Amino acid sequence: MKAISQSNYGSTDMLSLQEVDKPVVTDKGVLVKVHAASVNSGDWHLMRGTPFLSRLMYGGILKPKIKTLGMDVAGRVEAVGKDVTQFQINDEVFGDISGCGFGAFAEYVCADESALVLKPTNTSFEQAATVPAAALAALQGLRDLGQIQSGQKVLINGASGGVGSFAVQIAKAFGAEVTALCSTKKMAMVQSLGADHVIDYTQTDVTKNREHYDLILDTAAYRSVFHYLPILSNHGSYVLVGGSIMRLFQIMFFGSLISKISQRNVKCLSSKPNQQDLTILSNLLEYGKISPFISQRWNLSEVPTAISALEQRQVMGKIVITI
């Protein structure tokens, strides 16, 4: 089969389309013929081997153990292992396979059945492939760390990105009043997602407004948390989901201290793929509560181009790889 492979850490020059062996189905595994995948920041972090912690987490200090990237997958079941109980041949499925070896940028992948759920019949493979990692991060950031409640005022920074675009819709599904931050050219897109208020951060400094928020979800943390604390309500929550490595480490190491001093909850998300939350996202898709925004489509051989586009931080919504 064809797959995008890498043998060394580095730029997209390290990626190439190669002929590799088709995966062998394990006893608890599901062999999926991949119809679509999507690109996430986790893919290019693994490609580059940065931060160095990612090498420790996934093995391969000097060279990557993970040869084929890709965590989001949608496709059709071609074979199942003898211990598989949830799926059968020809089922249409999607999921996050980062917990069982990655490998979505390929014609076939074998994943544990617990990493997959059935795809809603009213959702295309391309749409389903955009959901797992990004929407799951949005859901867990808002619900688990942010403890979002109906009627709360929620600010989402980076609302036009992969996680942010789902966060706007999921926060609305929880009954929150959503204010979205994005750049000028992305305002119309964010408004189409259902945000109650959209602020152009290139023209307006949200911290100068008199508005306060119960929850701030920062999916593009390139400013310090201290920038946002003045507009965070007492005992409100700031949740970092994505952004610069420096900001990530700031919250990882000092979040508890900042929380204690500021009397606010300052947290950093470490999302955990699981079948229960994937089922929730599947239901949100089926009932139209979330609708993926796909801005770019590339084929399998163009994965390096797609990853480069994501690294430049100018993508609206999600990039899909069609296979």
mmCIF file of N, CA and C in Angstrom, residues 6-11 14 42 44-66 102 249:
data_model
loop_
_atom_site.group_PDB
_atom_site.id
_atom_site.type_symbol
_atom_site.label_atom_id
_atom_site.label_comp_id
_atom_site.label_asym_id
_atom_site.label_seq_id
_atom_site.Cartn_x
_atom_site.Cartn_y
_atom_site.Cartn_z
ATOM 1 N N GLN A 6 8.433 8.727 7.129
ATOM 2 C CA GLN A 6 9.596 9.537 7.476
ATOM 3 C C GLN A 6 10.603 8.647 8.203
ATOM 4 N N SER A 7 11.868 8.908 7.973
ATOM 5 C CA SER A 7 12.914 8.134 8.643
ATOM 6 C C SER A 7 13.731 8.972 9.605
ATOM 7 N N ASN A 8 13.606 10.313 9.499
ATOM 8 C CA ASN A 8 14.345 11.213 10.380
ATOM 9 C C ASN A 8 13.456 12.376 10.792
ATOM 10 N N TYR A 9 13.784 12.987 11.937
ATOM 11 C CA TYR A 9 13.103 14.206 12.349
ATOM 12 C C TYR A 9 13.560 15.365 11.464
ATOM 13 N N GLY A 10 12.667 16.328 11.277
ATOM 14 C CA GLY A 10 13.045 17.498 10.491
ATOM 15 C C GLY A 10 11.846 18.139 9.834
ATOM 16 N N SER A 11 12.090 18.808 8.724
ATOM 17 C CA SER A 11 11.045 19.516 7.996
ATOM 18 C C SER A 11 10.219 18.544 7.159
ATOM 19 N N MET A 14 11.484 15.590 5.033
ATOM 20 C CA MET A 14 11.703 14.241 5.560
ATOM 21 C C MET A 14 10.558 13.294 5.214
ATOM 22 N N GLY A 42 -0.249 18.180 16.208
ATOM 23 C CA GLY A 42 0.501 17.050 16.721
ATOM 24 C C GLY A 42 1.308 16.344 15.645
ATOM 25 N N TRP A 44 2.860 17.772 12.969
ATOM 26 C CA TRP A 44 4.130 18.435 12.666
ATOM 27 C C TRP A 44 5.057 18.484 13.881
ATOM 28 N N HIS A 45 4.506 18.431 15.091
ATOM 29 C CA HIS A 45 5.386 18.320 16.256
ATOM 30 C C HIS A 45 6.135 16.990 16.232
ATOM 31 N N LEU A 46 5.433 15.913 15.895
ATOM 32 C CA LEU A 46 6.081 14.613 15.802
ATOM 33 C C LEU A 46 7.052 14.554 14.628
ATOM 34 N N MET A 47 6.694 15.206 13.546
ATOM 35 C CA MET A 47 7.574 15.243 12.382
ATOM 36 C C MET A 47 8.913 15.903 12.739
ATOM 37 N N ARG A 48 8.843 16.975 13.484
ATOM 38 C CA ARG A 48 10.058 17.714 13.837
ATOM 39 C C ARG A 48 10.721 17.192 15.118
ATOM 40 N N GLY A 49 9.958 16.404 15.889
ATOM 41 C CA GLY A 49 10.510 15.925 17.146
ATOM 42 C C GLY A 49 10.610 16.997 18.196
ATOM 43 N N THR A 50 9.696 17.973 18.126
ATOM 44 C CA THR A 50 9.675 19.067 19.096
ATOM 45 C C THR A 50 8.269 19.228 19.662
ATOM 46 N N PRO A 51 8.133 19.580 20.934
ATOM 47 C CA PRO A 51 9.230 19.691 21.900
ATOM 48 C C PRO A 51 9.867 18.320 22.148
ATOM 49 N N PHE A 52 11.048 18.331 22.728
ATOM 50 C CA PHE A 52 11.793 17.090 22.920
ATOM 51 C C PHE A 52 10.994 16.075 23.730
ATOM 52 N N LEU A 53 10.081 16.572 24.574
ATOM 53 C CA LEU A 53 9.241 15.695 25.376
ATOM 54 C C LEU A 53 8.454 14.726 24.509
ATOM 55 N N SER A 54 8.087 15.158 23.299
ATOM 56 C CA SER A 54 7.319 14.271 22.409
ATOM 57 C C SER A 54 8.129 13.043 22.017
ATOM 58 N N ARG A 55 9.445 13.170 21.942
ATOM 59 C CA ARG A 55 10.289 12.020 21.613
ATOM 60 C C ARG A 55 10.288 11.013 22.760
ATOM 61 N N LEU A 56 10.225 11.539 23.979
ATOM 62 C CA LEU A 56 10.185 10.653 25.137
ATOM 63 C C LEU A 56 8.838 9.943 25.237
ATOM 64 N N MET A 57 7.770 10.655 24.861
ATOM 65 C CA MET A 57 6.426 10.096 24.965
ATOM 66 C C MET A 57 6.194 8.985 23.948
ATOM 67 N N TYR A 58 6.691 9.187 22.748
ATOM 68 C CA TYR A 58 6.375 8.254 21.665
ATOM 69 C C TYR A 58 7.574 7.419 21.227
ATOM 70 N N GLY A 59 8.679 7.524 21.952
ATOM 71 C CA GLY A 59 9.854 6.735 21.605
ATOM 72 C C GLY A 59 10.614 7.354 20.454
ATOM 73 N N GLY A 60 11.860 6.946 20.305
ATOM 74 C CA GLY A 60 12.654 7.458 19.204
ATOM 75 C C GLY A 60 13.383 8.727 19.576
ATOM 76 N N ILE A 61 14.406 8.635 20.401
ATOM 77 C CA ILE A 61 15.146 9.821 20.822
ATOM 78 C C ILE A 61 15.892 10.442 19.653
ATOM 79 N N LEU A 62 16.566 9.614 18.863
ATOM 80 C CA LEU A 62 17.358 10.113 17.742
ATOM 81 C C LEU A 62 16.608 10.035 16.414
ATOM 82 N N LYS A 63 15.821 8.968 16.248
ATOM 83 C CA LYS A 63 15.027 8.799 15.037
ATOM 84 C C LYS A 63 13.610 8.404 15.420
ATOM 85 N N PRO A 64 12.645 8.824 14.629
ATOM 86 C CA PRO A 64 11.247 8.537 14.993
ATOM 87 C C PRO A 64 10.894 7.060 14.895
ATOM 88 N N LYS A 65 10.228 6.563 15.936
ATOM 89 C CA LYS A 65 9.681 5.205 15.868
ATOM 90 C C LYS A 65 8.397 5.185 15.045
ATOM 91 N N ILE A 66 7.690 6.311 15.084
ATOM 92 C CA ILE A 66 6.458 6.429 14.303
ATOM 93 C C ILE A 66 6.843 6.843 12.889
ATOM 94 N N PHE A 102 -0.682 5.933 15.520
ATOM 95 C CA PHE A 102 -0.831 6.874 14.407
ATOM 96 C C PHE A 102 -0.961 6.092 13.094
ATOM 97 N N PHE A 249 4.578 25.555 28.531
ATOM 98 C CA PHE A 249 5.386 25.239 29.709
ATOM 99 C C PHE A 249 5.094 26.197 30.861
#
